[in-house]
Amino acid sequence: MMIEKLEERKEQLEKELQEFTKRRDELNQFAKECAKKRDELNKEVKELVEKVKELRVKRDELNAKVRELKAKKNELYKEIDQLYKELDKLRKSIDKNGRPLGEIEKEIRRLEFKQQTTVMTIEKERALVERISKLKKELEERKAQLEKHEEFKKLIVKIRELKDQVRILAGEIKAYGDEA
């Protein structure tokens, strides 16, 4: 009887051993799968970190380029301002005998506003329209006179060229800014 119980106990222990061995093997397999998944995720994280570093470097380069272009644009604006000052001096020296263009333009705007906002007789309105016409003609003649002046023309051309460069730089700045 004792032997039977021992054999039963032995069988039971062998069965438990098989179950524990099977459970151990399943857990080992699960651990291997988890380790493999962990390694894949670590690799993916490492790649993403590298990608972020590369993108940061590229962004910094683009931002540096934008700063450089903005500095160039500001220099161009300074140059344009200086040319406008020269243009004003030249205009004043050419226009010694006549009224300044700005004054004529201001007078035209004032009279046009008056025409649009004030009720007047037909005769007064005709006289006002005639005055505006004369001022516009005078303005155009004065502008034509200025444009005939060689140095004045050179300054105007230079200003236009610089403004074109500013527009090009502004486009580049926008493109780099959008990319960053």
GROMACS .gro file of C-alpha atoms in nm:
model
  180
    1MET     CA    1   0.000   0.000   0.000
    2MET     CA    2   0.278   0.231   0.082
    3ILE     CA    3   0.441   0.167  -0.252
    4GLU     CA    4   0.118   0.245  -0.433
    5LYS     CA    5   0.085   0.574  -0.248
    6LEU     CA    6   0.444   0.657  -0.324
    7GLU     CA    7   0.394   0.572  -0.690
    8GLU     CA    8   0.077   0.781  -0.698
    9ARG     CA    9   0.264   1.064  -0.532
   10LYS     CA   10   0.549   1.018  -0.780
   11GLU     CA   11   0.306   1.032  -1.075
   12GLN     CA   12   0.137   1.338  -0.929
   13LEU     CA   13   0.472   1.510  -0.879
   14GLU     CA   14   0.584   1.417  -1.233
   15LYS     CA   15   0.255   1.556  -1.367
   16GLU     CA   16   0.306   1.878  -1.167
   17LEU     CA   17   0.666   1.891  -1.289
   18GLN     CA   18   0.547   1.864  -1.650
   19GLU     CA   19   0.288   2.139  -1.590
   20PHE     CA   20   0.548   2.364  -1.424
   21THR     CA   21   0.798   2.291  -1.701
   22LYS     CA   22   0.533   2.369  -1.962
   23ARG     CA   23   0.438   2.689  -1.775
   24ARG     CA   24   0.807   2.785  -1.745
   25ASP     CA   25   0.858   2.729  -2.119
   26GLU     CA   26   0.547   2.940  -2.197
   27LEU     CA   27   0.671   3.220  -1.970
   28ASN     CA   28   1.021   3.199  -2.122
   29GLN     CA   29   0.866   3.224  -2.469
   30PHE     CA   30   0.655   3.521  -2.355
   31ALA     CA   31   0.966   3.686  -2.206
   32LYS     CA   32   1.152   3.635  -2.537
   33GLU     CA   33   0.862   3.794  -2.728
   34CYS     CA   34   0.852   4.086  -2.483
   35ALA     CA   35   1.230   4.133  -2.512
   36LYS     CA   36   1.203   4.124  -2.892
   37LYS     CA   37   0.920   4.382  -2.885
   38ARG     CA   38   1.122   4.596  -2.639
   39ASP     CA   39   1.425   4.582  -2.869
   40GLU     CA   40   1.211   4.682  -3.169
   41LEU     CA   41   1.060   4.972  -2.975
   42ASN     CA   42   1.403   5.083  -2.850
   43LYS     CA   43   1.532   5.074  -3.208
   44GLU     CA   44   1.232   5.276  -3.327
   45VAL     CA   45   1.280   5.531  -3.046
   46LYS     CA   46   1.650   5.561  -3.130
   47GLU     CA   47   1.566   5.621  -3.497
   48LEU     CA   48   1.305   5.881  -3.402
   49VAL     CA   49   1.551   6.057  -3.170
   50GLU     CA   50   1.805   6.069  -3.455
   51LYS     CA   51   1.538   6.202  -3.691
   52VAL     CA   52   1.444   6.472  -3.439
   53LYS     CA   53   1.811   6.570  -3.406
   54GLU     CA   54   1.845   6.593  -3.785
   55LEU     CA   55   1.526   6.799  -3.811
   56ARG     CA   56   1.643   7.028  -3.531
   57VAL     CA   57   1.973   7.086  -3.710
   58LYS     CA   58   1.789   7.153  -4.037
   59ARG     CA   59   1.546   7.390  -3.861
   60ASP     CA   60   1.835   7.576  -3.699
   61GLU     CA   61   2.008   7.606  -4.037
   62LEU     CA   62   1.688   7.737  -4.195
   63ASN     CA   63   1.634   7.984  -3.911
   64ALA     CA   64   1.993   8.105  -3.951
   65LYS     CA   65   1.932   8.149  -4.324
   66VAL     CA   66   1.612   8.344  -4.249
   67ARG     CA   67   1.802   8.571  -4.008
   68GLU     CA   68   2.071   8.626  -4.269
   69LEU     CA   69   1.813   8.711  -4.537
   70LYS     CA   70   1.626   8.945  -4.302
   71ALA     CA   71   1.951   9.126  -4.227
   72LYS     CA   72   2.013   9.164  -4.602
   73LYS     CA   73   1.657   9.288  -4.647
   74ASN     CA   74   1.703   9.544  -4.369
   75GLU     CA   75   2.025   9.663  -4.533
   76LEU     CA   76   1.838   9.705  -4.860
   77TYR     CA   77   1.567   9.905  -4.683
   78LYS     CA   78   1.834  10.131  -4.533
   79GLU     CA   79   1.985  10.179  -4.877
   80ILE     CA   80   1.640  10.253  -5.024
   81ASP     CA   81   1.573  10.509  -4.749
   82GLN     CA   82   1.906  10.675  -4.822
   83LEU     CA   83   1.826  10.688  -5.194
   84TYR     CA   84   1.486  10.843  -5.118
   85LYS     CA   85   1.661  11.112  -4.914
   86GLU     CA   86   1.895  11.180  -5.207
   87LEU     CA   87   1.594  11.183  -5.438
   88ASP     CA   88   1.418  11.440  -5.218
   89LYS     CA   89   1.729  11.661  -5.210
   90LEU     CA   90   1.761  11.636  -5.586
   91ARG     CA   91   1.390  11.704  -5.635
   92LYS     CA   92   1.415  12.014  -5.416
   93SER     CA   93   1.718  12.142  -5.607
   94ILE     CA   94   1.542  12.084  -5.941
   95ASP     CA   95   1.213  12.227  -5.810
   96LYS     CA   96   1.350  12.549  -5.663
   97ASN     CA   97   1.101  12.763  -5.853
   98GLY     CA   98   0.793  12.538  -5.831
   99ARG     CA   99   0.576  12.393  -5.561
  100PRO     CA  100   0.685  12.055  -5.420
  101LEU     CA  101   0.513  11.752  -5.572
  102GLY     CA  102   0.387  11.640  -5.233
  103GLU     CA  103   0.214  11.973  -5.186
  104ILE     CA  104   0.041  11.944  -5.525
  105GLU     CA  105  -0.069  11.586  -5.450
  106LYS     CA  106  -0.204  11.694  -5.111
  107GLU     CA  107  -0.398  11.979  -5.274
  108ILE     CA  108  -0.549  11.738  -5.531
  109ARG     CA  109  -0.659  11.497  -5.257
  110ARG     CA  110  -0.811  11.782  -5.054
  111LEU     CA  111  -1.006  11.915  -5.352
  112GLU     CA  112  -1.125  11.567  -5.457
  113PHE     CA  113  -1.247  11.504  -5.102
  114LYS     CA  114  -1.426  11.840  -5.105
  115GLN     CA  115  -1.589  11.753  -5.438
  116GLN     CA  116  -1.716  11.421  -5.300
  117THR     CA  117  -1.841  11.549  -4.965
  118THR     CA  118  -1.965  11.904  -5.023
  119VAL     CA  119  -2.290  12.011  -5.188
  120MET     CA  120  -2.223  12.289  -5.437
  121THR     CA  121  -2.370  12.458  -5.740
  122ILE     CA  122  -2.290  12.325  -6.085
  123GLU     CA  123  -2.070  12.628  -6.157
  124LYS     CA  124  -1.870  12.580  -5.838
  125GLU     CA  125  -1.831  12.207  -5.903
  126ARG     CA  126  -1.716  12.275  -6.262
  127ALA     CA  127  -1.462  12.526  -6.133
  128LEU     CA  128  -1.344  12.272  -5.875
  129VAL     CA  129  -1.314  11.994  -6.135
  130GLU     CA  130  -1.124  12.232  -6.363
  131ARG     CA  131  -0.888  12.322  -6.076
  132ILE     CA  132  -0.828  11.951  -6.002
  133SER     CA  133  -0.759  11.890  -6.372
  134LYS     CA  134  -0.507  12.173  -6.387
  135LEU     CA  135  -0.333  12.047  -6.074
  136LYS     CA  136  -0.316  11.691  -6.211
  137LYS     CA  137  -0.174  11.824  -6.537
  138GLU     CA  138   0.080  12.033  -6.345
  139LEU     CA  139   0.172  11.728  -6.136
  140GLU     CA  140   0.226  11.512  -6.446
  141GLU     CA  141   0.432  11.785  -6.616
  142ARG     CA  142   0.648  11.825  -6.305
  143LYS     CA  143   0.697  11.448  -6.278
  144ALA     CA  144   0.790  11.432  -6.647
  145GLN     CA  145   1.035  11.719  -6.595
  146LEU     CA  146   1.194  11.538  -6.303
  147GLU     CA  147   1.216  11.210  -6.493
  148LYS     CA  148   1.403  11.384  -6.774
  149HIS     CA  149   1.677  11.469  -6.528
  150GLU     CA  150   1.948  11.201  -6.569
  151GLU     CA  151   2.053  11.163  -6.204
  152PHE     CA  152   1.688  11.156  -6.097
  153LYS     CA  153   1.624  10.872  -6.344
  154LYS     CA  154   1.926  10.680  -6.215
  155LEU     CA  155   1.803  10.709  -5.858
  156ILE     CA  156   1.453  10.593  -5.954
  157VAL     CA  157   1.596  10.293  -6.143
  158LYS     CA  158   1.823  10.204  -5.850
  159ILE     CA  159   1.531  10.228  -5.605
  160ARG     CA  160   1.318  10.001  -5.826
  161GLU     CA  161   1.602   9.748  -5.851
  162LEU     CA  162   1.646   9.746  -5.474
  163LYS     CA  163   1.271   9.707  -5.421
  164ASP     CA  164   1.276   9.410  -5.660
  165GLN     CA  165   1.559   9.258  -5.457
  166VAL     CA  166   1.357   9.313  -5.139
  167ARG     CA  167   1.057   9.134  -5.295
  168ILE     CA  168   1.280   8.841  -5.395
  169LEU     CA  169   1.430   8.824  -5.045
  170ALA     CA  170   1.085   8.842  -4.887
  171GLY     CA  171   0.980   8.542  -5.101
  172GLU     CA  172   1.291   8.348  -4.998
  173ILE     CA  173   1.234   8.437  -4.632
  174LYS     CA  174   0.877   8.311  -4.654
  175ALA     CA  175   0.988   7.989  -4.826
  176TYR     CA  176   1.258   7.920  -4.566
  177GLY     CA  177   1.022   8.015  -4.284
  178ASP     CA  178   0.754   7.778  -4.414
  179GLU     CA  179   1.012   7.499  -4.445
  180ALA     CA  180   1.137   7.557  -4.090
   0.00000   0.00000   0.00000
